[in-house]
Structure formats: C-alpha cells, structure tokens
XYZ file of C-alpha atoms in Angstrom:
338
model
C 18.857 8.266 -6.983
C 15.117 7.849 -8.237
C 13.272 7.130 -4.448
C 14.438 10.965 -3.829
C 13.398 12.220 -7.268
C 10.104 10.717 -6.661
C 9.855 12.183 -2.759
C 10.629 15.552 -4.251
C 8.022 15.646 -6.903
C 5.920 14.151 -4.275
C 6.371 16.769 -1.938
C 5.893 19.349 -5.002
C 2.337 17.975 -5.596
C 1.135 17.087 -2.538
C 2.620 20.798 -0.302
C 0.106 19.942 2.516
C 1.075 16.636 3.402
C 3.176 16.501 6.717
C 7.136 16.116 6.033
C 7.492 13.428 9.098
C 4.561 11.374 6.852
C 6.435 11.806 3.962
C 9.289 10.473 5.410
C 8.044 7.592 7.169
C 6.627 6.620 3.941
C 9.547 6.667 2.207
C 11.644 5.168 4.336
C 9.329 2.291 5.697
C 6.281 2.059 2.544
C 8.157 3.137 -0.821
C 10.351 0.862 -2.755
C 12.058 1.171 -6.277
C 10.377 -2.213 -7.126
C 6.821 -1.125 -6.400
C 7.458 2.094 -8.110
C 6.722 3.187 -11.710
C 7.761 6.579 -13.034
C 8.405 8.637 -16.712
C 11.158 10.710 -17.090
C 11.015 13.753 -19.836
C 14.938 14.032 -20.229
C 16.498 13.887 -16.995
C 13.265 14.688 -14.556
C 10.705 12.141 -12.942
C 7.539 13.807 -14.412
C 4.864 11.094 -13.346
C 5.393 8.603 -10.630
C 2.966 6.191 -8.706
C 3.231 2.929 -6.543
C 1.664 -0.260 -6.461
C 1.948 -1.135 -2.806
C 1.040 -4.980 -2.363
C -1.738 -6.559 -0.397
C -3.171 -9.295 0.220
C -6.786 -9.268 0.361
C -9.850 -12.189 1.373
C -12.007 -13.005 -1.912
C -14.117 -15.875 -1.865
C -13.151 -17.733 0.937
C -9.683 -17.370 -0.380
C -6.532 -14.980 -0.309
C -5.807 -12.989 -3.305
C -3.131 -10.342 -3.972
C -4.314 -7.216 -4.902
C -2.184 -3.540 -5.139
C -3.178 -0.065 -4.214
C -2.322 2.738 -6.464
C -0.277 5.203 -3.501
C 1.238 8.500 -4.509
C -0.124 8.861 -8.097
C 1.080 12.321 -9.093
C 2.509 13.914 -12.096
C 4.323 17.944 -12.137
C 1.993 20.613 -12.616
C 4.033 21.621 -16.136
C 3.264 18.312 -17.189
C -0.789 17.183 -16.382
C -3.022 16.654 -18.556
C -1.097 15.100 -21.339
C -1.410 11.569 -20.746
C 0.645 10.624 -18.343
C -0.699 9.390 -15.505
C -3.407 7.350 -18.122
C 0.463 5.398 -19.558
C 1.259 4.677 -15.960
C -1.466 2.869 -15.255
C -1.317 1.183 -18.341
C 1.992 0.236 -17.372
C 1.029 -0.520 -14.033
C -2.014 -2.945 -14.934
C 0.307 -5.028 -17.735
C 3.430 -5.714 -14.150
C 0.137 -6.438 -12.081
C -1.243 -9.072 -14.679
C 2.481 -10.126 -14.519
C 2.645 -10.878 -11.056
C -0.239 -12.674 -10.513
C -1.861 -9.435 -8.992
C -5.875 -9.788 -9.389
C -7.211 -6.378 -7.894
C -6.163 -2.917 -8.055
C -7.502 -0.578 -5.497
C -7.189 2.846 -4.279
C -8.660 5.803 -2.360
C -9.449 8.685 -4.476
C -8.661 12.273 -2.729
C -11.804 13.937 -4.455
C -14.627 13.330 -6.507
C -13.119 14.541 -9.377
C -10.157 11.726 -8.959
C -13.182 9.316 -8.710
C -14.213 10.059 -12.095
C -10.851 10.227 -13.445
C -10.229 6.839 -12.045
C -13.294 5.302 -13.342
C -12.272 5.945 -16.924
C -9.174 3.669 -16.546
C -12.152 0.553 -15.122
C -12.457 1.046 -11.301
C -15.415 0.698 -9.559
C -16.567 2.635 -6.421
C -17.127 -0.857 -4.422
C -15.343 -0.316 -0.895
C -17.878 1.270 1.743
C -18.149 1.775 5.334
C -20.536 2.192 7.966
C -20.281 4.809 10.851
C -22.011 5.097 14.357
C -21.560 6.575 17.102
C -20.506 4.905 20.630
C -21.931 6.644 23.520
C -19.738 5.659 26.867
C -21.153 4.008 30.376
C -20.563 3.660 33.109
C -19.610 -0.058 33.008
C -16.866 -1.360 35.454
C -13.360 -2.769 33.837
C -13.872 -6.558 35.436
C -11.042 -7.891 37.828
C -8.064 -8.983 36.031
C -8.710 -7.590 32.223
C -6.796 -4.319 31.400
C -6.371 -1.983 28.574
C -3.158 -0.938 27.630
C -2.329 1.758 25.004
C 0.238 0.563 22.479
C 3.411 2.282 20.610
C 4.474 -1.137 18.773
C 2.857 -4.483 18.366
C 3.786 -7.447 19.664
C 3.808 -10.943 18.190
C 0.879 -11.904 19.923
C -1.120 -8.369 19.244
C -0.431 -8.386 15.409
C -1.570 -12.381 15.210
C -4.636 -11.425 16.919
C -5.053 -8.349 14.467
C -4.357 -10.666 11.232
C -6.842 -13.274 12.694
C -9.839 -11.307 13.628
C -8.976 -9.254 10.162
C -8.787 -12.501 8.001
C -12.762 -13.764 9.543
C -13.598 -10.744 7.055
C -14.659 -12.765 4.293
C -13.782 -9.232 1.763
C -11.640 -7.100 3.252
C -8.269 -5.852 2.728
C -5.587 -7.586 4.921
C -2.445 -5.816 6.695
C 1.237 -7.733 6.759
C 3.041 -7.470 9.896
C 5.455 -4.891 7.951
C 3.029 -3.153 7.077
C 1.381 -2.780 10.936
C 4.338 -1.586 11.534
C 4.149 1.731 9.396
C 0.594 1.987 11.040
C 2.140 1.951 14.335
C 4.750 3.807 13.350
C 2.282 6.707 11.831
C 0.575 7.050 14.642
C 2.441 9.531 16.414
C 2.870 12.336 13.339
C -1.118 12.161 13.445
C -1.630 12.207 16.998
C -3.409 8.963 16.825
C -3.543 6.058 19.452
C -3.684 2.662 19.786
C -5.041 -0.045 22.653
C -5.444 -3.272 23.552
C -7.744 -5.516 26.077
C -6.545 -8.313 28.044
C -7.573 -10.082 30.646
C -4.614 -11.934 31.705
C -2.388 -13.100 29.242
C -5.602 -13.305 26.406
C -5.982 -10.649 24.217
C -9.452 -9.984 23.510
C -9.386 -6.833 21.616
C -7.534 -4.026 19.233
C -8.644 -0.640 18.491
C -7.279 2.180 16.712
C -8.452 6.261 17.162
C -6.944 9.208 15.037
C -8.140 12.802 16.344
C -11.531 14.108 14.671
C -12.439 17.925 16.046
C -11.855 17.684 19.768
C -12.855 13.967 19.397
C -11.543 10.467 18.017
C -12.618 8.293 15.381
C -12.034 4.639 16.071
C -11.149 4.016 12.362
C -10.440 0.252 13.497
C -12.188 -1.647 16.536
C -11.316 -5.751 16.640
C -13.253 -7.817 19.403
C -13.924 -11.239 20.596
C -17.323 -10.510 21.194
C -19.647 -7.078 21.531
C -18.762 -6.960 26.025
C -14.758 -6.539 25.204
C -15.952 -4.278 22.029
C -17.930 -1.621 25.120
C -15.503 -2.444 27.623
C -12.313 -0.997 25.682
C -14.195 1.865 24.077
C -15.683 2.982 27.371
C -12.117 2.756 28.617
C -10.552 4.956 25.918
C -13.179 7.427 26.498
C -12.895 7.634 30.276
C -8.744 8.397 29.824
C -9.488 10.316 27.072
C -12.228 12.631 28.872
C -14.950 11.937 25.743
C -18.456 11.005 26.149
C -18.593 9.024 22.650
C -16.282 8.044 19.616
C -17.359 7.886 16.361
C -16.817 4.267 15.105
C -15.946 3.415 11.615
C -16.916 -0.687 10.367
C -18.011 -2.796 8.157
C -21.575 -2.118 6.775
C -24.029 -5.363 7.319
C -26.597 -6.836 5.441
C -28.643 -4.131 3.543
C -27.076 -1.014 5.755
C -26.098 1.545 3.035
C -22.453 2.359 3.010
C -20.323 5.455 2.863
C -18.002 5.215 -0.003
C -14.259 5.404 0.520
C -12.398 2.804 -2.142
C -12.022 2.129 -5.768
C -11.487 -1.249 -7.053
C -10.339 -2.350 -10.984
C -10.067 -5.733 -11.933
C -6.848 -7.095 -13.479
C -7.586 -10.565 -14.048
C -11.159 -11.222 -15.311
C -10.597 -15.012 -15.847
C -9.213 -15.724 -12.104
C -11.617 -13.587 -10.327
C -14.612 -15.148 -11.995
C -14.221 -18.125 -11.537
C -13.223 -17.945 -7.949
C -16.362 -16.159 -7.603
C -17.949 -18.678 -9.632
C -16.657 -21.630 -7.440
C -17.706 -19.696 -4.151
C -21.617 -19.172 -6.048
C -22.236 -22.521 -7.247
C -25.957 -21.522 -7.615
C -25.072 -18.818 -10.129
C -25.785 -19.417 -14.314
C -25.160 -16.323 -16.269
C -23.715 -15.075 -19.161
C -21.081 -12.428 -19.405
C -20.019 -10.116 -22.237
C -17.508 -7.877 -21.255
C -14.996 -5.364 -22.459
C -11.719 -4.083 -21.380
C -10.085 -1.465 -23.585
C -7.338 -1.124 -21.222
C -6.565 -4.828 -20.580
C -8.049 -6.464 -23.724
C -6.547 -9.632 -22.610
C -9.835 -9.873 -20.399
C -12.376 -8.896 -22.929
C -14.310 -11.954 -24.013
C -17.210 -13.998 -23.143
C -18.061 -15.833 -19.859
C -20.134 -18.536 -19.238
C -20.698 -19.095 -14.881
C -22.774 -22.309 -14.221
C -22.485 -25.243 -11.168
C -19.390 -23.367 -9.812
C -17.141 -22.970 -12.606
C -16.088 -20.675 -15.079
C -15.704 -21.079 -19.025
C -14.252 -18.276 -21.422
C -14.455 -17.939 -25.260
C -13.591 -15.362 -27.908
C -16.656 -15.611 -29.436
C -20.193 -15.307 -27.957
C -22.311 -18.357 -27.542
C -25.975 -18.578 -27.482
C -28.052 -17.210 -24.903
C -28.673 -13.367 -22.976
C -25.708 -12.010 -21.716
C -24.924 -9.303 -18.803
C -22.891 -6.706 -21.086
C -20.156 -5.188 -18.726
C -17.135 -3.044 -19.237
C -14.501 -4.021 -16.911
C -15.950 -0.830 -14.093
C -19.330 -2.389 -14.321
C -18.093 -6.210 -13.628
C -16.012 -4.878 -10.420
C -19.280 -3.081 -9.375
C -21.104 -6.411 -10.011
C -18.782 -8.967 -8.330
C -17.770 -7.097 -5.896
C -20.104 -4.596 -4.169
C -22.727 -7.793 -2.967
C -19.757 -8.711 -0.772
C -19.673 -5.517 1.302
C -15.567 -4.984 0.290
C -14.203 -3.604 3.491
C -10.583 -1.474 3.925
C -9.206 0.034 6.744
C -5.708 1.413 8.146
C -4.922 2.621 4.529
C -2.913 5.680 5.639
C -4.929 7.755 3.595
C-alpha cells in the first residue's frame, strides 16, 4: 500500500521527527488523493503531499495547496526527482482550480531550491513579548484549557481568521489535526468566555522554559490581555512570546513561500480589488508555460494577450509576480505544524 511506503520514506528522510507526530500525520492528514510519488522499480523513491487550504485573498476565498512531506530517498537525490514531482504537482493543481501553492522551507538552502521552481518568500510574521500584569479576571469571565474544539469554538476561530484579508484558513478537519497534535508537542490551547460568549482563543507551544503563543484571536485587546495574563499565571510565567501578523510598514520575519499556479485568475482578482491600477506586465513561467504572456490591468479589469501590446511593461518571472502581488498584502499563515 502506497501510504505505508510513503510513511517509511518519510521516516528515512526525516529521522528526527517525533514518531507520534508521524503516526498522527498519516492517520489524520495524509490521503492518497493529495500524494504524488515517483517509483524506481517497485520502490517509492520520492514523494510529496499537496494539502488543501482555503485562503482569503482580495475580498474572496481561493483554493491553495500546501507542499508537505517533500522528500527523496538519499540514494536518488540530485537526479531531478523532486523537480519532476513539483512539475506534476503544479499541473494537477492547475486542473483542480488551485490558484496558489505554498510551503515553509526548513532551511535557507531549501528556500533557494524552491525559488528555482517559482516560489517567492511572501509569508511573514511579527513577534512581540507580552508581559503579564496584575489584571483581575472580571466576574463571569473564565479561561478554560481546551483539548478539542467544540462547534462554537471552531466557529469563533474560523470567523476571526476570516477577518484577516490575506491569510491561510483552517477547516474544521484541519483544526482537529492541530488540536490532536498539541499533546505530542506539549502545547496547549485556551479559550476565554464571558458566560456562553466566547471572547478569545489562543494556542501555545513550549519555547525553552517559556511559551510561544502561535495564534491569538480575540474580540479586542482587553480580552486578549485577560487570556494571556491568565495563561501566564497558570504556567508561572512573567511573559510569553507572541507571534502575529505584521501591521502597516512593520518589518516581518520570513516564514513561508508562495507560487502562483494560475496567473490569469490571480491577476483578475487582484485587478478587481485594486481598480486604481494601470499597469502592463510581461510574465515568463518556464514550469507552467500557460502562465507566460502579457497582462494589462486597468479600471479593475485584467486582459491577457499572447502578443506584446504598446506601452511600458513590468517584466516578471513567476516568483517576481508573486512578490509583486502578495508582499504588499502581508500574507499570513499559522498553525501549519511546521
């Protein structure tokens, strides 16, 4: 069964991964429909998964695919297997209506490798230190540690994440995986409620002797501070490290990369959301040649031509286009089990 073969290849290529996490991934996240593999003889020598994630983008929701578990048997590396798999993945994504592919490179050398396949480093995050105070919990307000998310809690998380204009989203099934993984990584999740009304959600992972808040969603700053204060109190901490979306011109630390799969649809959505734009683009994409061509954005519309029309053009490869379109939008991803 290919699932077991891919799992054994994963264990060989990622020997430091927690065995419990590997079992959880292949039980709850993996399925054959999102897997691609290359065989040599009877053996799987290279594999990757294309995990589906919705994403808010330009006032709508689009389909994306997150590259996970990309690995090649040590005996077959540097022979082009992964580049072939990525090419197959891009073609399948295009057929399935996926507009963007995303990933988180584990090292700088991998970031450079994926850049050659059209990925650009566009996802980032800001971080700050939250210092605990002496704020008392108001009467009727309670913080609770959660091991699973009930329907109300997931609906709250989903609603608050959709308020972010350019952000990878988590389905209910995906959040079940995130919550199931917490005991493995010794993480924890908390909600804040006033009566039955949920006011905040936060998820934490251990960091040294402290905690990192990897996701914080709240109705307002007061609710956020109440929840963070209570978590600090329960864990005997004076502060926690908080990861969050960057704001305005705030510098962001790099995290994930994106590759445009369907340039025409992405640029049409982008033009509609930015009707003031008047720009001509000359695009080249060696891996997905159907993207190559000339694009004209004006008055909220995008026209594509196989031939260059008059006027000055911005010249982009596909990674450059991703940077041009996405970077100003401060795209955000969190809880990716990376």
